[in-house]
Amino acid sequence: MLIKPRKKSHLLRTLEILNSRMDLAEDERLYYLSLAKGYQGEKLNDLWVERLHEEILVLHDLLFEIRNTQFQIDTLIITQERLYLLDVKNNEGDYIYKNDGFYTLSGNETKNHLHQLRRCESLLRQLLQTLGYNLPIEAYLIFNNPEFYLYNVPPELPIIFPTQLKRFYQNVNKQPSKLSEKHKVLANKLVTKVIGDSRYSQPPTYDYYKLLKGNACCSCHSLLTIVVKKKVICTDCGHSEKLEDAVLRGVEEYKLLFPERKVTTMAIYEWCGGIVSNKVIRTILHKNYKLIGLGRFSYFI
Ligand SMILES: [Zn+2]
């Protein structure tokens, strides 16, 4: 049973919008791409998790803080006897495992996912103790990109490779799972402990007047879109979206980037790059938001 779904983080959503509307610095762009790739990998893994039976509780995307230390869990699965902590990696390419770390074939040491996993497991254990729980935790690194390979890996390491995913989840599904009230209370307590975005995740600075305007494509984020009948068509990837949905997405993007600016017909007309008429935008805003005030000082919430 899904208790907490996955949502794109505020930072990822912000970077996604900014990437098509300004030139991100190279390091920001690479960071954005790694976040987007990570999210894509997590969504892919969610497809497996979705197939677990109903008596298993699933929580995605948890950011906690304990004793001033933040830690993030991609997926937490609660069964009758244990918790499964999953750290999902979308790495591709060849790596070698040595000295308890991950190296590229050319010998460069890379991020140590195992250390990160152990740290996360230990912090989760501490959090559970503060909540009065003492369930065993099994923590795994899930590599779900079929283009990934790790040489020299001892079989006892808690790593699941793409070819093992099916058996791994079949195994989880076979665990006895008669959940009691205390499991559900735990799941809900954990949800209340989730904090907002990480204090380390600061988007780059941006300026309304310097951003490109347009109704971004919901598939490839290109701004090269046109309106044909009641649809917004992307001239880059050919994706087509209902006009109203596209405008509402534009409004949400505008609100996300500029929470201090008021949503008005004129503002959204400008934000969408003038491809949708004022009249249509006004109709859509009236239908979906509440109008505050009158005349030229009115705005929508
Ligand atoms: Zn597109």
mmCIF file of C-alpha atoms and ligand atoms in Angstrom:
data_model
loop_
_atom_site.group_PDB
_atom_site.id
_atom_site.type_symbol
_atom_site.label_atom_id
_atom_site.label_comp_id
_atom_site.label_asym_id
_atom_site.label_seq_id
_atom_site.Cartn_x
_atom_site.Cartn_y
_atom_site.Cartn_z
ATOM 1 C CA MET A 1 0.000 0.000 0.000
ATOM 2 C CA LEU A 2 1.486 3.303 -1.057
ATOM 3 C CA ILE A 3 1.666 5.635 1.935
ATOM 4 C CA LYS A 4 3.843 8.381 0.494
ATOM 5 C CA PRO A 5 4.220 8.885 -3.264
ATOM 6 C CA ARG A 6 7.239 10.342 -4.981
ATOM 7 C CA LYS A 7 7.239 13.921 -6.122
ATOM 8 C CA LYS A 8 9.858 15.873 -7.987
ATOM 9 C CA SER A 9 11.787 17.974 -5.493
ATOM 10 C CA HIS A 10 11.341 21.730 -5.509
ATOM 11 C CA LEU A 11 14.946 22.072 -6.675
ATOM 12 C CA LEU A 12 14.538 19.656 -9.576
ATOM 13 C CA ARG A 13 11.339 21.371 -10.700
ATOM 14 C CA THR A 14 13.016 24.774 -10.469
ATOM 15 C CA LEU A 15 16.072 23.650 -12.434
ATOM 16 C CA GLU A 16 13.879 21.963 -15.030
ATOM 17 C CA ILE A 17 12.056 25.233 -15.694
ATOM 18 C CA LEU A 18 15.183 27.369 -15.586
ATOM 19 C CA ASN A 19 17.128 25.082 -17.900
ATOM 20 C CA SER A 20 14.828 25.883 -20.799
ATOM 21 C CA ARG A 21 14.571 29.580 -19.956
ATOM 22 C CA MET A 22 18.153 30.616 -19.233
ATOM 23 C CA ASP A 23 21.723 29.435 -19.682
ATOM 24 C CA LEU A 24 22.616 27.542 -16.541
ATOM 25 C CA ALA A 25 26.289 27.555 -15.593
ATOM 26 C CA GLU A 26 27.951 24.298 -16.611
ATOM 27 C CA ASP A 27 28.104 22.907 -13.038
ATOM 28 C CA GLU A 28 24.434 23.824 -12.471
ATOM 29 C CA ARG A 29 23.453 22.172 -15.718
ATOM 30 C CA LEU A 30 25.336 18.987 -14.848
ATOM 31 C CA TYR A 31 23.776 18.995 -11.391
ATOM 32 C CA TYR A 32 20.338 19.388 -12.968
ATOM 33 C CA LEU A 33 21.001 16.489 -15.346
ATOM 34 C CA SER A 34 22.171 14.259 -12.496
ATOM 35 C CA LEU A 35 19.067 15.102 -10.446
ATOM 36 C CA ALA A 36 16.816 14.431 -13.433
ATOM 37 C CA LYS A 37 18.559 11.147 -14.126
ATOM 38 C CA GLY A 38 18.299 10.127 -10.487
ATOM 39 C CA TYR A 39 14.583 10.902 -10.484
ATOM 40 C CA GLN A 40 14.098 8.916 -13.665
ATOM 41 C CA GLY A 41 15.880 5.919 -12.073
ATOM 42 C CA GLU A 42 13.736 6.169 -8.948
ATOM 43 C CA LYS A 43 10.535 6.254 -11.011
ATOM 44 C CA LEU A 44 11.725 3.175 -12.865
ATOM 45 C CA ASN A 45 12.278 1.384 -9.579
ATOM 46 C CA ASP A 46 8.847 2.495 -8.363
ATOM 47 C CA LEU A 47 7.325 0.346 -11.111
ATOM 48 C CA TRP A 48 8.688 -2.730 -9.328
ATOM 49 C CA VAL A 49 7.628 -1.513 -5.921
ATOM 50 C CA GLU A 50 4.081 -0.885 -7.197
ATOM 51 C CA ARG A 51 3.683 -4.606 -7.746
ATOM 52 C CA LEU A 52 4.225 -5.514 -4.094
ATOM 53 C CA HIS A 53 1.111 -6.758 -2.387
ATOM 54 C CA GLU A 54 -1.226 -4.510 -0.431
ATOM 55 C CA GLU A 55 -0.097 -5.630 3.022
ATOM 56 C CA ILE A 56 3.284 -4.010 2.471
ATOM 57 C CA LEU A 57 3.638 -0.315 3.213
ATOM 58 C CA VAL A 58 5.655 1.840 0.843
ATOM 59 C CA LEU A 59 7.069 5.297 1.471
ATOM 60 C CA HIS A 60 9.016 7.106 -1.220
ATOM 61 C CA ASP A 61 11.281 10.049 -1.100
ATOM 62 C CA LEU A 62 11.868 10.766 2.586
ATOM 63 C CA LEU A 63 14.129 13.500 3.865
ATOM 64 C CA PHE A 64 14.718 13.385 7.611
ATOM 65 C CA GLU A 65 16.801 15.259 10.080
ATOM 66 C CA ILE A 66 18.095 13.788 13.284
ATOM 67 C CA ARG A 67 20.496 15.574 15.641
ATOM 68 C CA ASN A 68 21.174 18.213 13.035
ATOM 69 C CA THR A 69 22.077 15.652 10.375
ATOM 70 C CA GLN A 70 19.949 15.294 7.281
ATOM 71 C CA PHE A 71 19.521 12.050 5.406
ATOM 72 C CA GLN A 72 17.423 11.022 2.480
ATOM 73 C CA ILE A 73 15.763 7.698 1.691
ATOM 74 C CA ASP A 74 14.616 6.895 -1.845
ATOM 75 C CA THR A 75 12.225 4.135 -0.821
ATOM 76 C CA LEU A 76 11.303 2.569 2.496
ATOM 77 C CA ILE A 77 9.293 -0.645 2.557
ATOM 78 C CA ILE A 78 7.627 -1.764 5.773
ATOM 79 C CA THR A 79 6.802 -5.449 6.157
ATOM 80 C CA GLN A 80 5.722 -7.348 9.241
ATOM 81 C CA GLU A 81 9.194 -8.244 10.435
ATOM 82 C CA ARG A 82 11.569 -5.780 8.835
ATOM 83 C CA LEU A 83 12.107 -2.559 6.982
ATOM 84 C CA TYR A 84 13.760 -2.412 3.582
ATOM 85 C CA LEU A 85 15.708 0.742 2.922
ATOM 86 C CA LEU A 86 16.406 1.163 -0.803
ATOM 87 C CA ASP A 87 18.897 3.559 -2.259
ATOM 88 C CA VAL A 88 18.301 3.693 -6.006
ATOM 89 C CA LYS A 89 21.179 4.411 -8.368
ATOM 90 C CA ASN A 90 20.874 5.071 -12.059
ATOM 91 C CA ASN A 91 24.603 4.855 -12.821
ATOM 92 C CA GLU A 92 25.718 3.542 -16.160
ATOM 93 C CA GLY A 93 29.091 2.327 -17.359
ATOM 94 C CA ASP A 94 31.714 0.012 -15.919
ATOM 95 C CA TYR A 95 33.093 0.290 -12.406
ATOM 96 C CA ILE A 96 35.376 -1.779 -10.202
ATOM 97 C CA TYR A 97 34.786 -2.517 -6.546
ATOM 98 C CA LYS A 98 37.969 -2.360 -4.444
ATOM 99 C CA ASN A 99 39.042 -1.130 -1.016
ATOM 100 C CA ASP A 100 35.372 -0.928 -0.038
ATOM 101 C CA GLY A 101 34.810 1.699 -2.730
ATOM 102 C CA PHE A 102 33.809 2.212 -6.348
ATOM 103 C CA TYR A 103 36.394 3.042 -8.995
ATOM 104 C CA THR A 104 36.163 3.775 -12.692
ATOM 105 C CA LEU A 105 38.068 1.464 -15.032
ATOM 106 C CA SER A 106 40.731 4.141 -15.344
ATOM 107 C CA GLY A 107 41.269 3.955 -11.584
ATOM 108 C CA ASN A 108 39.505 7.086 -10.355
ATOM 109 C CA GLU A 109 37.639 6.720 -7.103
ATOM 110 C CA THR A 110 33.974 7.735 -7.340
ATOM 111 C CA LYS A 111 31.268 8.479 -4.816
ATOM 112 C CA ASN A 112 31.080 5.695 -2.255
ATOM 113 C CA HIS A 113 27.485 4.575 -2.401
ATOM 114 C CA LEU A 114 28.054 1.857 0.215
ATOM 115 C CA HIS A 115 29.257 4.340 2.833
ATOM 116 C CA GLN A 116 26.302 6.517 2.071
ATOM 117 C CA LEU A 117 23.962 3.544 2.463
ATOM 118 C CA ARG A 118 25.440 2.522 5.827
ATOM 119 C CA ARG A 119 25.249 6.073 7.117
ATOM 120 C CA CYS A 120 21.642 6.268 6.049
ATOM 121 C CA GLU A 121 20.817 2.957 7.693
ATOM 122 C CA SER A 122 22.432 4.011 10.955
ATOM 123 C CA LEU A 123 20.580 7.345 10.995
ATOM 124 C CA LEU A 124 17.288 5.613 10.232
ATOM 125 C CA ARG A 125 17.907 3.208 13.117
ATOM 126 C CA GLN A 126 18.433 6.168 15.441
ATOM 127 C CA LEU A 127 15.269 7.807 14.181
ATOM 128 C CA LEU A 128 13.272 4.610 14.745
ATOM 129 C CA GLN A 129 14.601 4.414 18.301
ATOM 130 C CA THR A 130 13.451 7.937 19.053
ATOM 131 C CA LEU A 131 9.996 6.871 17.805
ATOM 132 C CA GLY A 132 10.103 3.776 20.042
ATOM 133 C CA TYR A 133 10.615 1.174 17.303
ATOM 134 C CA ASN A 134 13.225 -1.480 16.985
ATOM 135 C CA LEU A 135 12.483 -3.287 13.724
ATOM 136 C CA PRO A 136 15.450 -4.752 11.839
ATOM 137 C CA ILE A 137 16.508 -2.818 8.745
ATOM 138 C CA GLU A 138 17.809 -4.332 5.533
ATOM 139 C CA ALA A 139 19.461 -1.702 3.387
ATOM 140 C CA TYR A 140 20.213 -2.201 -0.305
ATOM 141 C CA LEU A 141 21.755 -0.329 -3.156
ATOM 142 C CA ILE A 142 19.562 -0.837 -6.191
ATOM 143 C CA PHE A 143 21.244 -0.389 -9.548
ATOM 144 C CA ASN A 144 18.517 -0.429 -12.135
ATOM 145 C CA ASN A 145 20.246 0.844 -15.237
ATOM 146 C CA PRO A 146 20.943 -2.164 -17.507
ATOM 147 C CA GLU A 147 24.018 -0.298 -18.814
ATOM 148 C CA PHE A 148 25.702 -0.541 -15.401
ATOM 149 C CA TYR A 149 28.344 -3.115 -14.482
ATOM 150 C CA LEU A 150 30.462 -3.491 -11.355
ATOM 151 C CA TYR A 151 33.504 -5.773 -11.437
ATOM 152 C CA ASN A 152 34.941 -7.695 -8.477
ATOM 153 C CA VAL A 153 31.926 -7.373 -6.308
ATOM 154 C CA PRO A 154 31.685 -9.876 -3.427
ATOM 155 C CA PRO A 155 28.237 -11.502 -3.366
ATOM 156 C CA GLU A 156 27.626 -10.605 0.288
ATOM 157 C CA LEU A 157 27.457 -6.877 -0.445
ATOM 158 C CA PRO A 158 23.948 -5.432 -0.234
ATOM 159 C CA ILE A 159 23.778 -4.593 -3.933
ATOM 160 C CA ILE A 160 20.986 -5.516 -6.325
ATOM 161 C CA PHE A 161 21.847 -5.478 -10.016
ATOM 162 C CA PRO A 162 19.357 -5.010 -12.861
ATOM 163 C CA THR A 163 19.234 -8.739 -13.585
ATOM 164 C CA GLN A 164 18.422 -9.484 -9.919
ATOM 165 C CA LEU A 165 15.590 -6.978 -9.503
ATOM 166 C CA LYS A 166 12.809 -9.390 -10.328
ATOM 167 C CA ARG A 167 13.992 -12.005 -7.814
ATOM 168 C CA PHE A 168 14.677 -9.369 -5.178
ATOM 169 C CA TYR A 169 11.137 -8.014 -5.306
ATOM 170 C CA GLN A 170 9.651 -11.510 -5.494
ATOM 171 C CA ASN A 171 11.512 -12.221 -2.283
ATOM 172 C CA VAL A 172 10.216 -9.101 -0.578
ATOM 173 C CA ASN A 173 6.735 -10.059 -1.674
ATOM 174 C CA LYS A 174 7.119 -13.492 -0.097
ATOM 175 C CA GLN A 175 7.928 -12.080 3.354
ATOM 176 C CA PRO A 176 5.211 -12.778 5.883
ATOM 177 C CA SER A 177 3.251 -9.586 6.073
ATOM 178 C CA LYS A 178 0.405 -9.371 8.486
ATOM 179 C CA LEU A 179 0.675 -5.764 9.449
ATOM 180 C CA SER A 180 -0.576 -4.564 12.787
ATOM 181 C CA GLU A 181 -1.717 -1.145 13.846
ATOM 182 C CA LYS A 182 1.798 -0.385 15.080
ATOM 183 C CA HIS A 183 3.214 -0.689 11.540
ATOM 184 C CA LYS A 184 0.670 1.781 10.225
ATOM 185 C CA VAL A 185 1.328 4.140 13.113
ATOM 186 C CA LEU A 186 5.045 3.925 12.339
ATOM 187 C CA ALA A 187 4.448 4.747 8.659
ATOM 188 C CA ASN A 188 2.357 7.769 9.596
ATOM 189 C CA LYS A 189 4.846 8.942 12.208
ATOM 190 C CA LEU A 190 7.623 8.752 9.628
ATOM 191 C CA VAL A 191 5.591 10.839 7.187
ATOM 192 C CA THR A 192 5.140 13.536 9.836
ATOM 193 C CA LYS A 193 8.912 13.552 10.413
ATOM 194 C CA VAL A 194 9.683 14.359 6.775
ATOM 195 C CA ILE A 195 11.193 17.797 6.334
ATOM 196 C CA GLY A 196 10.978 20.029 3.233
ATOM 197 C CA ASP A 197 13.827 20.485 0.816
ATOM 198 C CA SER A 198 17.380 19.880 1.852
ATOM 199 C CA ARG A 199 19.212 22.868 3.273
ATOM 200 C CA TYR A 200 21.960 22.140 0.743
ATOM 201 C CA SER A 201 19.687 22.489 -2.255
ATOM 202 C CA GLN A 202 19.837 26.091 -3.364
ATOM 203 C CA PRO A 203 18.715 26.898 -6.900
ATOM 204 C CA PRO A 204 20.796 29.363 -8.918
ATOM 205 C CA THR A 205 19.746 32.993 -8.840
ATOM 206 C CA TYR A 206 17.445 34.080 -11.653
ATOM 207 C CA ASP A 207 15.735 37.204 -12.827
ATOM 208 C CA TYR A 208 12.222 37.358 -14.286
ATOM 209 C CA TYR A 209 13.201 39.819 -17.003
ATOM 210 C CA LYS A 210 16.134 37.716 -18.177
ATOM 211 C CA LEU A 211 14.216 34.455 -18.487
ATOM 212 C CA LEU A 212 12.908 33.385 -21.864
ATOM 213 C CA LYS A 213 9.130 33.367 -22.043
ATOM 214 C CA GLY A 214 6.989 30.720 -23.660
ATOM 215 C CA ASN A 215 4.707 27.779 -22.957
ATOM 216 C CA ALA A 216 7.217 24.993 -22.341
ATOM 217 C CA CYS A 217 6.543 21.537 -23.753
ATOM 218 C CA CYS A 218 5.612 19.139 -20.952
ATOM 219 C CA SER A 219 7.630 16.369 -22.517
ATOM 220 C CA CYS A 220 10.963 17.919 -23.585
ATOM 221 C CA HIS A 221 10.613 21.383 -21.950
ATOM 222 C CA SER A 222 11.330 23.160 -25.236
ATOM 223 C CA LEU A 223 9.834 26.636 -25.591
ATOM 224 C CA LEU A 224 9.303 26.164 -29.317
ATOM 225 C CA THR A 225 5.602 25.489 -29.012
ATOM 226 C CA ILE A 226 2.674 26.680 -31.084
ATOM 227 C CA VAL A 227 -1.068 26.676 -30.562
ATOM 228 C CA VAL A 228 -3.120 24.684 -33.047
ATOM 229 C CA LYS A 229 -6.848 24.627 -32.363
ATOM 230 C CA LYS A 230 -7.147 23.799 -28.668
ATOM 231 C CA LYS A 231 -3.752 22.170 -28.364
ATOM 232 C CA VAL A 232 -0.185 23.246 -27.664
ATOM 233 C CA ILE A 233 2.150 21.448 -30.051
ATOM 234 C CA CYS A 234 5.897 21.217 -29.531
ATOM 235 C CA THR A 235 7.768 21.872 -32.757
ATOM 236 C CA ASP A 236 10.836 20.161 -31.288
ATOM 237 C CA CYS A 237 9.447 16.783 -30.241
ATOM 238 C CA GLY A 238 5.928 16.846 -31.678
ATOM 239 C CA HIS A 239 4.252 16.365 -28.297
ATOM 240 C CA SER A 240 0.738 17.707 -28.084
ATOM 241 C CA GLU A 241 -1.022 18.869 -24.925
ATOM 242 C CA LYS A 242 -4.474 20.224 -24.198
ATOM 243 C CA LEU A 243 -4.274 24.025 -24.257
ATOM 244 C CA GLU A 244 -5.832 24.402 -20.820
ATOM 245 C CA ASP A 245 -3.414 21.886 -19.261
ATOM 246 C CA ALA A 246 -0.458 23.642 -20.860
ATOM 247 C CA VAL A 247 -1.525 27.059 -19.582
ATOM 248 C CA LEU A 248 -2.193 25.715 -16.072
ATOM 249 C CA ARG A 249 1.256 24.145 -16.057
ATOM 250 C CA GLY A 250 2.652 27.513 -17.120
ATOM 251 C CA VAL A 251 0.843 29.165 -14.202
ATOM 252 C CA GLU A 252 2.250 26.610 -11.751
ATOM 253 C CA GLU A 253 5.769 27.166 -13.120
ATOM 254 C CA TYR A 254 5.340 30.908 -12.742
ATOM 255 C CA LYS A 255 4.112 30.511 -9.163
ATOM 256 C CA LEU A 256 6.952 28.163 -8.308
ATOM 257 C CA LEU A 257 9.650 30.514 -9.592
ATOM 258 C CA PHE A 258 8.015 33.745 -8.462
ATOM 259 C CA PRO A 259 5.869 33.127 -5.391
ATOM 260 C CA GLU A 260 5.947 36.864 -4.652
ATOM 261 C CA ARG A 261 4.477 37.911 -8.015
ATOM 262 C CA LYS A 262 0.740 38.052 -8.560
ATOM 263 C CA VAL A 263 -0.983 35.767 -11.040
ATOM 264 C CA THR A 264 -2.835 38.032 -13.476
ATOM 265 C CA THR A 265 -4.067 37.494 -17.015
ATOM 266 C CA MET A 266 -1.390 39.853 -18.333
ATOM 267 C CA ALA A 267 1.388 38.182 -16.319
ATOM 268 C CA ILE A 268 0.491 34.724 -17.602
ATOM 269 C CA TYR A 269 0.052 36.011 -21.138
ATOM 270 C CA GLU A 270 3.595 37.333 -20.984
ATOM 271 C CA TRP A 271 4.987 34.244 -19.214
ATOM 272 C CA CYS A 272 3.501 31.984 -21.899
ATOM 273 C CA GLY A 273 5.254 34.043 -24.551
ATOM 274 C CA GLY A 274 2.082 35.495 -26.056
ATOM 275 C CA ILE A 275 1.157 32.282 -27.872
ATOM 276 C CA VAL A 276 -2.206 32.052 -26.105
ATOM 277 C CA SER A 277 -4.648 34.961 -26.308
ATOM 278 C CA ASN A 278 -5.498 37.093 -23.280
ATOM 279 C CA LYS A 279 -9.105 36.071 -23.602
ATOM 280 C CA VAL A 280 -8.364 32.345 -23.431
ATOM 281 C CA ILE A 281 -5.978 32.832 -20.493
ATOM 282 C CA ARG A 282 -8.591 34.866 -18.604
ATOM 283 C CA THR A 283 -11.181 32.118 -19.140
ATOM 284 C CA ILE A 284 -8.790 29.418 -17.945
ATOM 285 C CA LEU A 285 -7.760 31.418 -14.870
ATOM 286 C CA HIS A 286 -11.398 32.159 -13.961
ATOM 287 C CA LYS A 287 -12.239 28.489 -14.229
ATOM 288 C CA ASN A 288 -9.346 27.212 -12.112
ATOM 289 C CA TYR A 289 -8.422 29.946 -9.645
ATOM 290 C CA LYS A 290 -10.174 32.401 -7.417
ATOM 291 C CA LEU A 291 -10.280 36.038 -8.478
ATOM 292 C CA ILE A 292 -9.289 38.513 -5.783
ATOM 293 C CA GLY A 293 -10.095 42.198 -6.128
ATOM 294 C CA LEU A 294 -11.513 44.163 -9.009
ATOM 295 C CA GLY A 295 -10.310 45.870 -12.155
ATOM 296 C CA ARG A 296 -6.667 46.302 -12.921
ATOM 297 C CA PHE A 297 -5.545 45.416 -9.404
ATOM 298 C CA SER A 298 -7.247 42.019 -9.440
ATOM 299 C CA TYR A 299 -5.293 38.778 -9.369
ATOM 300 C CA PHE A 300 -5.883 35.040 -9.022
ATOM 301 C CA ILE A 301 -5.029 32.629 -6.228
HETATM 302 ZN ZN ZN B 1 8.699 18.812 -26.778
#
